[in-house]
GROMACS .gro file of C-alpha atoms in nm:
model
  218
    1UNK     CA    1   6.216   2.425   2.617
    2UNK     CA    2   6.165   2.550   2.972
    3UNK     CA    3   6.315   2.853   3.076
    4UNK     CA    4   6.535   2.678   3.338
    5UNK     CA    5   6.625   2.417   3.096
    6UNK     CA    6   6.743   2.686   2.886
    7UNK     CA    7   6.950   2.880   3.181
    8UNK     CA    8   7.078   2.461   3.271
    9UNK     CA    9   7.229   2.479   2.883
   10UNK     CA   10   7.402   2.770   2.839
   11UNK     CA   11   7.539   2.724   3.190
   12UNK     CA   12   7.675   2.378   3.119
   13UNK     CA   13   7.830   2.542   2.738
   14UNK     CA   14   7.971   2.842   2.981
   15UNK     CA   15   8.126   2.543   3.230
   16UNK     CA   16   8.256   2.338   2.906
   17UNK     CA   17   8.454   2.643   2.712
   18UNK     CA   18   8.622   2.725   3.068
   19UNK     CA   19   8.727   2.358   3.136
   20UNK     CA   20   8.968   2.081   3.119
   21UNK     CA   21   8.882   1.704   3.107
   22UNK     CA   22   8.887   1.727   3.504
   23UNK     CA   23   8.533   1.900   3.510
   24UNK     CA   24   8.414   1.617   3.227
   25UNK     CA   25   8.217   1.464   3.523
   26UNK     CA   26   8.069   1.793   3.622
   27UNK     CA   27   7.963   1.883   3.286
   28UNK     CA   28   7.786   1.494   3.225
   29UNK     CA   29   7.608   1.595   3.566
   30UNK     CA   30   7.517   1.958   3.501
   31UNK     CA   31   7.346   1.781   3.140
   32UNK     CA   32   7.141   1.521   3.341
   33UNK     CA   33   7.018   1.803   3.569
   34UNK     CA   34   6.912   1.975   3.294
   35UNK     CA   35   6.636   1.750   3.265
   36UNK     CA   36   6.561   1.701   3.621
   37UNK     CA   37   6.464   2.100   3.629
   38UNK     CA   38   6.274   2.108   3.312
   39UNK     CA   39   6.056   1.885   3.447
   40UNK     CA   40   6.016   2.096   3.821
   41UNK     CA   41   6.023   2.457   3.682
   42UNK     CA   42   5.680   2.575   3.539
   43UNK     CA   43   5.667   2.876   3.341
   44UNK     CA   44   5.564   3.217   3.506
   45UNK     CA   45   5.495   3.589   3.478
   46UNK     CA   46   5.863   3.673   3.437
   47UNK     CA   47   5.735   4.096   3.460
   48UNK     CA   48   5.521   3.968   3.779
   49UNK     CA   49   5.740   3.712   4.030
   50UNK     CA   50   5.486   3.781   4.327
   51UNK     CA   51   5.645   3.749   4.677
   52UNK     CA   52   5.647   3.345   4.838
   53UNK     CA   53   5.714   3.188   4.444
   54UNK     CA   54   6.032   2.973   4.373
   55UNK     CA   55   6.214   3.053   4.111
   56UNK     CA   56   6.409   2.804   3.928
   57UNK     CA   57   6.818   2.987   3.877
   58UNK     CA   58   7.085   2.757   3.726
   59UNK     CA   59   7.136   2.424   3.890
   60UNK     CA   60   6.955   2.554   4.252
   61UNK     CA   61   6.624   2.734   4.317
   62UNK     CA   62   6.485   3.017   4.549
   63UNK     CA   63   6.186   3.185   4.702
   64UNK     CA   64   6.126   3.548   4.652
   65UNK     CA   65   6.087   3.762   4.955
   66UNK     CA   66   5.910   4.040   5.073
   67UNK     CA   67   5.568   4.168   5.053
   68UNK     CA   68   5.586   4.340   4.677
   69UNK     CA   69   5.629   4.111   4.329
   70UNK     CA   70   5.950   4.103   4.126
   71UNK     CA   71   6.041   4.160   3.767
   72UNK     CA   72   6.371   3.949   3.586
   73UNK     CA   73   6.636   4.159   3.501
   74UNK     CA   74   6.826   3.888   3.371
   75UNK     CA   75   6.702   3.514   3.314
   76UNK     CA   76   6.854   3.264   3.105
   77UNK     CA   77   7.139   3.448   2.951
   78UNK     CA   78   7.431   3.265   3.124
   79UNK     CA   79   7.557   3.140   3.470
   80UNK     CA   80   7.335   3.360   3.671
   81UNK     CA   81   6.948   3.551   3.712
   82UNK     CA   82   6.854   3.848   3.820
   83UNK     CA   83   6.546   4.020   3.976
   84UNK     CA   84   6.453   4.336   4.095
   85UNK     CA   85   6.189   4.555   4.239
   86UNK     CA   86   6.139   4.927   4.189
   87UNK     CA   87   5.961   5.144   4.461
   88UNK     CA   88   5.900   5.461   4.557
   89UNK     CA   89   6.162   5.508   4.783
   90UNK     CA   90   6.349   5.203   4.709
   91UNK     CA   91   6.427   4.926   4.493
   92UNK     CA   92   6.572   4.570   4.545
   93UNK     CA   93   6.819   4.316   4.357
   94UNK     CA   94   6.785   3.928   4.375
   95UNK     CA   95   7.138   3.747   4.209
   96UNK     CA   96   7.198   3.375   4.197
   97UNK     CA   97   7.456   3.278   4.040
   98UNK     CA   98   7.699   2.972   4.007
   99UNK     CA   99   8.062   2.956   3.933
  100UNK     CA  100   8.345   2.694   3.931
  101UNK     CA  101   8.498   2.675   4.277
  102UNK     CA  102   8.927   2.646   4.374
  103UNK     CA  103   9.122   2.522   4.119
  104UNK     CA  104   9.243   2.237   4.304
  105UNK     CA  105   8.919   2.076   4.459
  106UNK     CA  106   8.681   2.251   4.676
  107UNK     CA  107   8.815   2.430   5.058
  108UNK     CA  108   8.836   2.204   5.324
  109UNK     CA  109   8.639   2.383   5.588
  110UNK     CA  110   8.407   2.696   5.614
  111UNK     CA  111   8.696   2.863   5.819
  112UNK     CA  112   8.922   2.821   5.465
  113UNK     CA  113   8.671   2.912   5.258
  114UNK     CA  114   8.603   3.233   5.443
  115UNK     CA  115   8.981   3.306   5.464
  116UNK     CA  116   9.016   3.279   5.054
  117UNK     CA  117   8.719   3.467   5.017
  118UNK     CA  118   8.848   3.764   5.216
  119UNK     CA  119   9.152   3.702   5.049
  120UNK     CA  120   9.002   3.800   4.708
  121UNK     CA  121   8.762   4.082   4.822
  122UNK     CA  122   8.861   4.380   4.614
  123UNK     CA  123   8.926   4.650   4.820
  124UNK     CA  124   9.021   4.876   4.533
  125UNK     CA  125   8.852   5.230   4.547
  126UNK     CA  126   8.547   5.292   4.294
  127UNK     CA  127   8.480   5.636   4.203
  128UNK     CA  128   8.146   5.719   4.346
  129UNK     CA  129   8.147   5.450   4.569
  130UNK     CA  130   8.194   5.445   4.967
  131UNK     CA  131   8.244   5.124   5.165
  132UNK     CA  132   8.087   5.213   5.493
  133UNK     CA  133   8.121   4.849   5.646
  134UNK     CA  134   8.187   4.524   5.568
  135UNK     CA  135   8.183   4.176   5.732
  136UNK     CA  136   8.170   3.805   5.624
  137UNK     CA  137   8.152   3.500   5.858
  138UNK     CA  138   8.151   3.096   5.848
  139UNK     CA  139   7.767   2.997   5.824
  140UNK     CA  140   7.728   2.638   5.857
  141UNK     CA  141   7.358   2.679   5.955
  142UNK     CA  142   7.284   2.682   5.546
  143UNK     CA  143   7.512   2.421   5.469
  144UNK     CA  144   7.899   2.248   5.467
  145UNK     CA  145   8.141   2.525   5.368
  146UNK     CA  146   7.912   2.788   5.339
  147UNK     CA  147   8.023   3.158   5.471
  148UNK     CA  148   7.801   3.501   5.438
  149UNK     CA  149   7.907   3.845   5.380
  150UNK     CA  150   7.754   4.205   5.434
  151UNK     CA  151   7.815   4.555   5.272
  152UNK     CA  152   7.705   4.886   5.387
  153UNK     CA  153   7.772   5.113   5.093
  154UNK     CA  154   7.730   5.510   5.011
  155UNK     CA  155   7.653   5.508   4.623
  156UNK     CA  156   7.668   5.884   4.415
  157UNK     CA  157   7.707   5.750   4.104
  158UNK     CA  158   7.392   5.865   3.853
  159UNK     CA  159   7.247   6.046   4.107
  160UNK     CA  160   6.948   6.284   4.015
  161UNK     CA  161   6.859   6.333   4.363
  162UNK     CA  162   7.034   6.553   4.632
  163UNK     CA  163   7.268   6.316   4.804
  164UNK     CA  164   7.359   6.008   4.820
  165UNK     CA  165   7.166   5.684   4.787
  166UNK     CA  166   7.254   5.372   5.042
  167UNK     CA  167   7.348   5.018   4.983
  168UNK     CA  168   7.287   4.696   5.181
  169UNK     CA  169   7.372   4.408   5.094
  170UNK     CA  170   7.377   4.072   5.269
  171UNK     CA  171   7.490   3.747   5.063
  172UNK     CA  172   7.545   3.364   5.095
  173UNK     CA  173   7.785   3.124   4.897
  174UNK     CA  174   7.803   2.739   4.933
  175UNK     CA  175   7.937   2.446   4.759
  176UNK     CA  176   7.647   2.289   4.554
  177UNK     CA  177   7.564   1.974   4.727
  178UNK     CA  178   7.526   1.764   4.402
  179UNK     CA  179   7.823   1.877   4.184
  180UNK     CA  180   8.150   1.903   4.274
  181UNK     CA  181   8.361   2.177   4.226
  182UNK     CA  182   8.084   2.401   4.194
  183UNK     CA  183   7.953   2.747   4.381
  184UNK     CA  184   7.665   2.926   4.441
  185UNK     CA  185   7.589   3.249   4.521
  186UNK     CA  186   7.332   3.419   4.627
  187UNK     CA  187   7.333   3.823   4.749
  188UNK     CA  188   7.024   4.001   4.817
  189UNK     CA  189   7.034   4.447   4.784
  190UNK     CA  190   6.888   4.732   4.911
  191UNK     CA  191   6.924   5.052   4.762
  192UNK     CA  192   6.746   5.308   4.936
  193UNK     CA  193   6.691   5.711   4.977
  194UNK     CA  194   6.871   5.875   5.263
  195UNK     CA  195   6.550   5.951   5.399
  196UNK     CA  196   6.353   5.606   5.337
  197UNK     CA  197   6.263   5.390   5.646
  198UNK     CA  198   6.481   5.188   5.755
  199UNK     CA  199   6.446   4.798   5.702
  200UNK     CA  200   6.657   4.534   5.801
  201UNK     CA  201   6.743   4.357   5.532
  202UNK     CA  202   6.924   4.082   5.640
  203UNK     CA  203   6.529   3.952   5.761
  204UNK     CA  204   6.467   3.873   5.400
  205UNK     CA  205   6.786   3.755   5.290
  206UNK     CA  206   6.787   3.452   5.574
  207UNK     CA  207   6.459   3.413   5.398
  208UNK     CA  208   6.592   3.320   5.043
  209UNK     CA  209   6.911   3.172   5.195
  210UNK     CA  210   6.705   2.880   5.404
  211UNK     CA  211   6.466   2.876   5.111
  212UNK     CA  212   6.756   2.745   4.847
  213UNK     CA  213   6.707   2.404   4.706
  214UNK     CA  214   6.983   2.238   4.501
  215UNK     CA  215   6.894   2.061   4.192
  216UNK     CA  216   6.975   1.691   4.151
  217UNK     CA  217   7.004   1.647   4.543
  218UNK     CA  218   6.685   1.493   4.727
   0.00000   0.00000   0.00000
């Protein structure tokens, strides 16, 4: 079994427990992509994603960006994968991630979906953790519905450096083309020393955002 056949199996089990017979037709769906992606995913270095690969997430695929290779974090343990990349100064995270959209059929317009969206953003304070901005916005360039957000964060928690370390974040979430009721994520980090250079990170998120292809849809 393929590893994205495997992510494909347990995503459609985690979409059947947390379902009622309205999703049935998502759930036949999510099964017949299952084999669509086992037979497009080949197997890789899963300690060595180098930058420019695709790599196959659950029901939608994405090329890795910048100029250093990746590691999984997480890949093939539920709805979601995730990669990272440690550097000197730095370090990156790559989620993708799908989850069941409104409860009663998917938003009509990018402009709703971006006003429930800000609607659920927790604003609640975390201990350690300082929201230094914060923005989202309708982006139909990537697709029907689809709206992007960005963080700037201050992060002290499990520091063993003097200071703080910062937080940028820049992510994407549209309704997946081939199943309905269905959305994906995807948010692209960096977490960086005070002192690192600055990069903007938004550059390599557009990246993986136009690189996303949707499995199932032609």
């Amino acid at each position: 079994m393929s590893f994205a056949q495997d992510i494909l199996n347990k995503l459609t089990i985690t979409i059947l427990i947390n379902s009622d017979m309205s999703n049935v037709y998502t759930i036949i769906k999510l099964l017949a992509l299952t084999l669509i992606i086992s037979g497009c995913a080949t197997s890789f270095d899963r300690t060595n994603i180098r930058p420019g690969e695709r790599v196959y997430g659950p029901a939608v695929s994405v090329v890795v960006p910048t100029e250093k290779s990746w590691f999984a974090v997480d890949y093939g343990t539920g709805n979601r994968i995730k990669l990272s990349q440690l550097n000197y100064d730095d370090s990156y995270s790559l989620k993708v991630a799908v989850n069941r959209g409104p409860a009663f059929g998917m938003f009509e317009s990018a402009q709703a979906h971006l006003s429930a969206y800000r609607e659920n953003v927790n604003d609640d304070a975390v201990e350690g953790l300082i929201v230094h901005g914060r923005d989202s916005w309708a982006a139909e360039e990537y697709g029907n519905k689809c709206i992007t957000y960005a963080e700037q964060l201050e992060d002290w928690r499990g520091r063993n450096n003097a200071g703080p370390a910062l937080v940028d974040v820049y992510g994407l979430v549209c309704p997946h083309r081939g199943l309905p009721n269905i959305l994906v994520n995807v948010e692209l980090s960096r977490r960086y020393e005070v002192n690192a250079p600055r990069i903007n990170v938004q550059n390599y998120a557009e990246q993986v955002f136009k690189s996303i292809e949707y499995a199932g849809v032609d």
